[in-house]
Coordinates of C-alpha atoms in Angstrom, one line a residue:
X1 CA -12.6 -22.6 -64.6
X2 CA -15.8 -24.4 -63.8
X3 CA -15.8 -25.8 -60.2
X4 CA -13.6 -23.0 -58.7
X5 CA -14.3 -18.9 -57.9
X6 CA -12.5 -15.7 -57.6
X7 CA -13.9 -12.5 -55.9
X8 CA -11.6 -10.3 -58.1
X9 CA -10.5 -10.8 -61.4
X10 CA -6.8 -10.5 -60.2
X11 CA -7.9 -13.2 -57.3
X12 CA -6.6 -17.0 -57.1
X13 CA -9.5 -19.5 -58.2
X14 CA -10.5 -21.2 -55.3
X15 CA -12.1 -24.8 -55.4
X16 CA -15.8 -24.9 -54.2
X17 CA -16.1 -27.0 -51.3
X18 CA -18.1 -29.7 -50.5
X19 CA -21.6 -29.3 -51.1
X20 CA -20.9 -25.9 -53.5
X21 CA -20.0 -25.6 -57.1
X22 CA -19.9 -23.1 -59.7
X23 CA -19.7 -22.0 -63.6
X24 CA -17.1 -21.0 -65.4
X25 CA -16.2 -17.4 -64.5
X26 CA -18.3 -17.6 -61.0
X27 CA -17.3 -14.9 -57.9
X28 CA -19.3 -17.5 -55.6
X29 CA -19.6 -21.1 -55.0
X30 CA -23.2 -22.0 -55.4
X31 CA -24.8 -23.9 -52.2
X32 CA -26.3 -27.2 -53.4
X33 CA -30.2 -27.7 -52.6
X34 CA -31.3 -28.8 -49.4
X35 CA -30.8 -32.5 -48.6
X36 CA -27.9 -32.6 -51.6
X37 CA -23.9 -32.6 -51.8
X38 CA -21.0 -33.5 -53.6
X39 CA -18.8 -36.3 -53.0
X40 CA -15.7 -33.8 -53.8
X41 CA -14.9 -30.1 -53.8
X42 CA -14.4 -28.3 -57.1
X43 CA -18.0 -29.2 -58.1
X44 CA -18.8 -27.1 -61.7
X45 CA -22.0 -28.1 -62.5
X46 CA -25.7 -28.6 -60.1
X47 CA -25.4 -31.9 -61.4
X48 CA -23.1 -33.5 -59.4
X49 CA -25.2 -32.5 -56.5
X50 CA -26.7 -35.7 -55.1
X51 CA -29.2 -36.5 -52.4
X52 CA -27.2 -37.9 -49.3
X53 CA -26.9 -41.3 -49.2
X54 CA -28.2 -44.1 -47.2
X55 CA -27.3 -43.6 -43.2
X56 CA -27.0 -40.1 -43.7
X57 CA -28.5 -36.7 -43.8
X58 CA -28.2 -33.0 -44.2
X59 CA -28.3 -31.0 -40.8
X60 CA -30.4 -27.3 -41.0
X61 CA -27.3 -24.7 -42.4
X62 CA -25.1 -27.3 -43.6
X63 CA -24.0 -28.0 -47.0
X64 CA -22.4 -31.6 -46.1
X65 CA -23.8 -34.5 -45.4
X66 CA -23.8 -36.4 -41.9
X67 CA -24.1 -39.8 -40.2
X68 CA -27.4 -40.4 -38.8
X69 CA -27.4 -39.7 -35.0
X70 CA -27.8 -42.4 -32.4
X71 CA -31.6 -43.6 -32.3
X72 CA -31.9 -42.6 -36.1
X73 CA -31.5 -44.2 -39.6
X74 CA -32.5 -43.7 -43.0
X75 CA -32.7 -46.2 -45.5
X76 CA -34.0 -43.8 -48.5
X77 CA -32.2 -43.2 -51.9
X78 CA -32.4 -40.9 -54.4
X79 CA -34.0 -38.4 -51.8
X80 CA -33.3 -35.3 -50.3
X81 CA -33.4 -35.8 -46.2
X82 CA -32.7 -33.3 -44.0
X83 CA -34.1 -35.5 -40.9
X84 CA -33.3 -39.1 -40.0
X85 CA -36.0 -41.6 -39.0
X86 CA -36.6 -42.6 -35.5
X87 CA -36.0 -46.1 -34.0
X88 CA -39.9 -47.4 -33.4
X89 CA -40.7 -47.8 -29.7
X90 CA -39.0 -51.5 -28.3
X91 CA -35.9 -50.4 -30.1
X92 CA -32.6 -48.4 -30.1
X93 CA -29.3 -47.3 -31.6
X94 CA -26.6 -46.9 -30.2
X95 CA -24.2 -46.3 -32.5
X96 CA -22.5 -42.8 -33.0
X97 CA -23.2 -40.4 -35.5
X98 CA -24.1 -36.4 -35.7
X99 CA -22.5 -34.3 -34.6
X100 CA -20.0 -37.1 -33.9
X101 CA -18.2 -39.2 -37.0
X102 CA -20.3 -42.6 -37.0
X103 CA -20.1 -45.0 -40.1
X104 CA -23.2 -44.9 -42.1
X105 CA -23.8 -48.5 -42.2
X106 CA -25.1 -48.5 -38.9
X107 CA -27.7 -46.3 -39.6
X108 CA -28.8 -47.3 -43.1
X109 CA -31.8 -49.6 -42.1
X110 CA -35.0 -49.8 -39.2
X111 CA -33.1 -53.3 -38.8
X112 CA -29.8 -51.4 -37.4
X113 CA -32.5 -50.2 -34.6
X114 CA -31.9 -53.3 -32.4
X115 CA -34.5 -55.1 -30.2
X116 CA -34.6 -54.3 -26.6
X117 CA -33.1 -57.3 -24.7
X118 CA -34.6 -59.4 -22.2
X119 CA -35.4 -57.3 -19.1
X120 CA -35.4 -54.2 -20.5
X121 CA -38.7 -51.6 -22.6
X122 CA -38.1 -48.2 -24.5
X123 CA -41.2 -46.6 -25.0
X124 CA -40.2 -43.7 -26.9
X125 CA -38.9 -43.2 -30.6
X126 CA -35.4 -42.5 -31.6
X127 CA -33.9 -43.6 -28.4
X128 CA -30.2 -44.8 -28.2
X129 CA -30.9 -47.6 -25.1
X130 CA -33.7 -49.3 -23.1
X131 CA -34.7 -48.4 -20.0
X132 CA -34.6 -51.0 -17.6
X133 CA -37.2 -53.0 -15.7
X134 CA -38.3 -51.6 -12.4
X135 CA -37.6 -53.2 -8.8
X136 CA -40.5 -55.5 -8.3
X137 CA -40.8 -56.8 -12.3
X138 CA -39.0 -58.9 -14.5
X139 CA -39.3 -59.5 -18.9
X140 CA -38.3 -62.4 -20.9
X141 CA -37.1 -61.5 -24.3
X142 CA -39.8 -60.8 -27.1
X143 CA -38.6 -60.7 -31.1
X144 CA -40.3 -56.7 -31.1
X145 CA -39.2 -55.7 -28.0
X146 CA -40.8 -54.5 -25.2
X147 CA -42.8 -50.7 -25.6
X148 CA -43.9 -50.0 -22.4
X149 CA -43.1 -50.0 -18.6
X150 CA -46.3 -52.3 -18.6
X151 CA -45.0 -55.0 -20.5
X152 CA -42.8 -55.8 -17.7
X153 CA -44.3 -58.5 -15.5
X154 CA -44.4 -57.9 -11.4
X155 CA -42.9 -60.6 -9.9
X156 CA -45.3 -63.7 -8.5
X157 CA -46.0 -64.0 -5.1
X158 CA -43.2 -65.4 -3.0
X159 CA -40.9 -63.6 -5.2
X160 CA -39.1 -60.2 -5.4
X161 CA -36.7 -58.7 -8.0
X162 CA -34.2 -55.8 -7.2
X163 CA -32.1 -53.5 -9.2
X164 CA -29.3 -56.4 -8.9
X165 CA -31.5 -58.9 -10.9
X166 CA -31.4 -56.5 -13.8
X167 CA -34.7 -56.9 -15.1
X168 CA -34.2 -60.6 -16.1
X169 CA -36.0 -63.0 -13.0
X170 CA -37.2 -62.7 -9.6
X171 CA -35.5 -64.2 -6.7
X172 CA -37.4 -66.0 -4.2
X173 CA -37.9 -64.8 -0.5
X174 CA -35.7 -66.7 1.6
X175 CA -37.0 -69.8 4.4
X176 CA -38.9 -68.0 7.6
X177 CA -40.3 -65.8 4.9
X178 CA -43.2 -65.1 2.9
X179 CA -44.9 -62.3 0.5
X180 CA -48.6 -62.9 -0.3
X181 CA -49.1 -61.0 -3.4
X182 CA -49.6 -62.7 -6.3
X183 CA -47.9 -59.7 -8.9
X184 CA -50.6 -57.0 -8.2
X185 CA -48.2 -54.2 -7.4
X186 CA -44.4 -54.4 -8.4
X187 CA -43.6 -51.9 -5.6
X188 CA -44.6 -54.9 -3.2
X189 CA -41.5 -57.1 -5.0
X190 CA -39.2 -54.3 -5.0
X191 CA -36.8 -56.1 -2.6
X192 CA -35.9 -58.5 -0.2
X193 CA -37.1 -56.3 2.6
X194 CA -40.6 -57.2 0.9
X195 CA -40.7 -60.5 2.3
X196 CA -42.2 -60.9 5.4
X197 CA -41.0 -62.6 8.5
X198 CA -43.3 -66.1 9.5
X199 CA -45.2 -64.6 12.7
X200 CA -44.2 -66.8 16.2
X201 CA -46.5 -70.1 16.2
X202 CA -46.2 -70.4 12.0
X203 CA -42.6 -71.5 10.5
X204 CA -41.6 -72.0 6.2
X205 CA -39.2 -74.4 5.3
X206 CA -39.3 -73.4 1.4
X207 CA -37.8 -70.6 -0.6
X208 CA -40.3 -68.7 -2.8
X209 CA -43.5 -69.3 -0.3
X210 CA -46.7 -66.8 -0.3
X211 CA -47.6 -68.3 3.3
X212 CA -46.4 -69.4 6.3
X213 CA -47.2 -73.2 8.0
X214 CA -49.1 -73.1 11.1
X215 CA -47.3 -75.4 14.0
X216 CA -48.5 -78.7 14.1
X217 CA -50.5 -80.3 17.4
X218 CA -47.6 -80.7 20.3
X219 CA -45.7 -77.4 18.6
X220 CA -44.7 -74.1 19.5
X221 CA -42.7 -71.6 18.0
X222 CA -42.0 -68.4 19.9
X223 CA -39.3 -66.6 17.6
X224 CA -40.3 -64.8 14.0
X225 CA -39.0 -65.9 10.7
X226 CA -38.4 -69.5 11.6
X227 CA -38.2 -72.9 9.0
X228 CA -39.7 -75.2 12.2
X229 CA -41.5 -75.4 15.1
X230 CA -40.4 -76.9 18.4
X231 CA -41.5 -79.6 19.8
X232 CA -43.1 -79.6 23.4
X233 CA -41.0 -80.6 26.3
X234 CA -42.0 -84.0 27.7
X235 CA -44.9 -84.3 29.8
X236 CA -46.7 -81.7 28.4
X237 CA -48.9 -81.3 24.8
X238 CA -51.0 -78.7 22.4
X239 CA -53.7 -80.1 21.2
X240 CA -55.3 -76.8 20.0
X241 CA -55.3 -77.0 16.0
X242 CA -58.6 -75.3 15.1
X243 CA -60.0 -72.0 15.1
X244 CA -59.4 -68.5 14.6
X245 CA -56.9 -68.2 17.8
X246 CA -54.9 -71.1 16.6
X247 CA -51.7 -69.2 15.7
X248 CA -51.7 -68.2 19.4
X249 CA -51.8 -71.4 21.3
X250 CA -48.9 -72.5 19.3
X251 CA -46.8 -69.2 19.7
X252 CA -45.2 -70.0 23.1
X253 CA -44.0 -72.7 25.4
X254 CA -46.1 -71.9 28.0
X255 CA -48.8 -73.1 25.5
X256 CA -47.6 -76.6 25.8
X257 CA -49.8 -77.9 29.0

């Protein structure tokens, strides 16, 4: 019988399987053509080959059709494909498929490649995730996704963004602290340890600052990394609030005369 073979005449017909069929009175199951299978075994005709649907494909040697791996869909019909599409750049797929089972109505459409989410870029095609955003940068949430390591923004000065803030903000340097760059470089923002202590005679009393406060007239401040400047003791004063020395005549006590 069609759909079924036997290498001998005195052998048990055998159904073709998947992807196969054959004539009446065939030794051999036929292979259908590349990129085509059947939905059953016991196939009897080259017409009931069909191209793979939607969210599949047919690997190189197999005669069965296959989920679309992760990073890959295909939304063709009535086509032989042997090859999945990749995700564009600033998108992914994550869900399974070849040579894992996967359901192909995750893979059946360039809108099952999702949008990389806020804080994170995939510049490369058929990728399964997004890479996140380096120490130092940050990236709001764009409807085509972010494509490239440059898209992500280096943090403003004042500010720093570690592995902790996941790509998403930058947190601020603390009081006593500063960092002057103003998003040049991300590997200046790459931490906390970025932020750089007030020098002795300056102070902050502010989060998120890209300079320090020189002491006012009748201050001093001899420690680093302070949020205010001490006073002079009584009977004495600093008048000196001009020139390029300033910062040292307000950096110890004994500049209060």
């Amino acid at each position: 019988a069609g759909g079924s073979s036997a290498a001998t005449s005195d052998s048990a017909c055998a159904l073709c399987s998947e992807g196969k069929w054959s004539g009446k009175g065939a030794t051999e199951c036929t292979a259908c053509d590349i990129g085509k299978s059947t939905d059953n075994k016991g196939a009897s005709s080259p017409s009931e080959c069909e191209p793979c649907p939607v969210g599949t494909f047919m690997p190189t040697g197999s005669t069965a059709c296959e989920v679309c791996q992760s990073g890959r869909y295909n939304d063709k019909t009535n086509m032989a494909v042997i090859k999945c599409e990749d995700c564009p750049t600033g998108r992914f797929n994550n869900a399974p498929g070849y040579p894992n089972a996967g359901n192909p109505d995750q893979h059946n459409h360039v809108n099952d490649c999702v949008t990389c989410p806020a804080g994170k870029y995939q510049d490369e095609e058929g990728s399964k995730d997004c890479d996140l955003c380096p120490p130092g940068t940050y990236a709001l949430s764009t409807a085509s996704g972010f494509k490239s390591i440059t898209e992500c923004t280096v943090c403003p000065s004042g500010k720093y963004s570690e592995t902790s803030n996941n790509g998403l903000s930058c947190s601020d340097c603390p009081t006593g602290k500063f960092l002057a760059d103003n998003g040049s470089d991300r590997k200046l923002h790459s931490s906390s340890s970025k932020c750089t202590l007030c020098a002795a005679g300056m102070f902050n009393n502010q989060v998120g600052q890209a300079s320090c406060e020189l002491c006012g007239i009748g201050e001093y401040q001899a420690s680093q990394g302070s949020t205010a400047c001490n006073k002079c003791p009584k009977g004495t004063w600093n008048d000196n609030s001009v020139g390029t020395s300033v910062r040292m005549s307000h950096d110890e006590l004994a500049d209060c005369k």
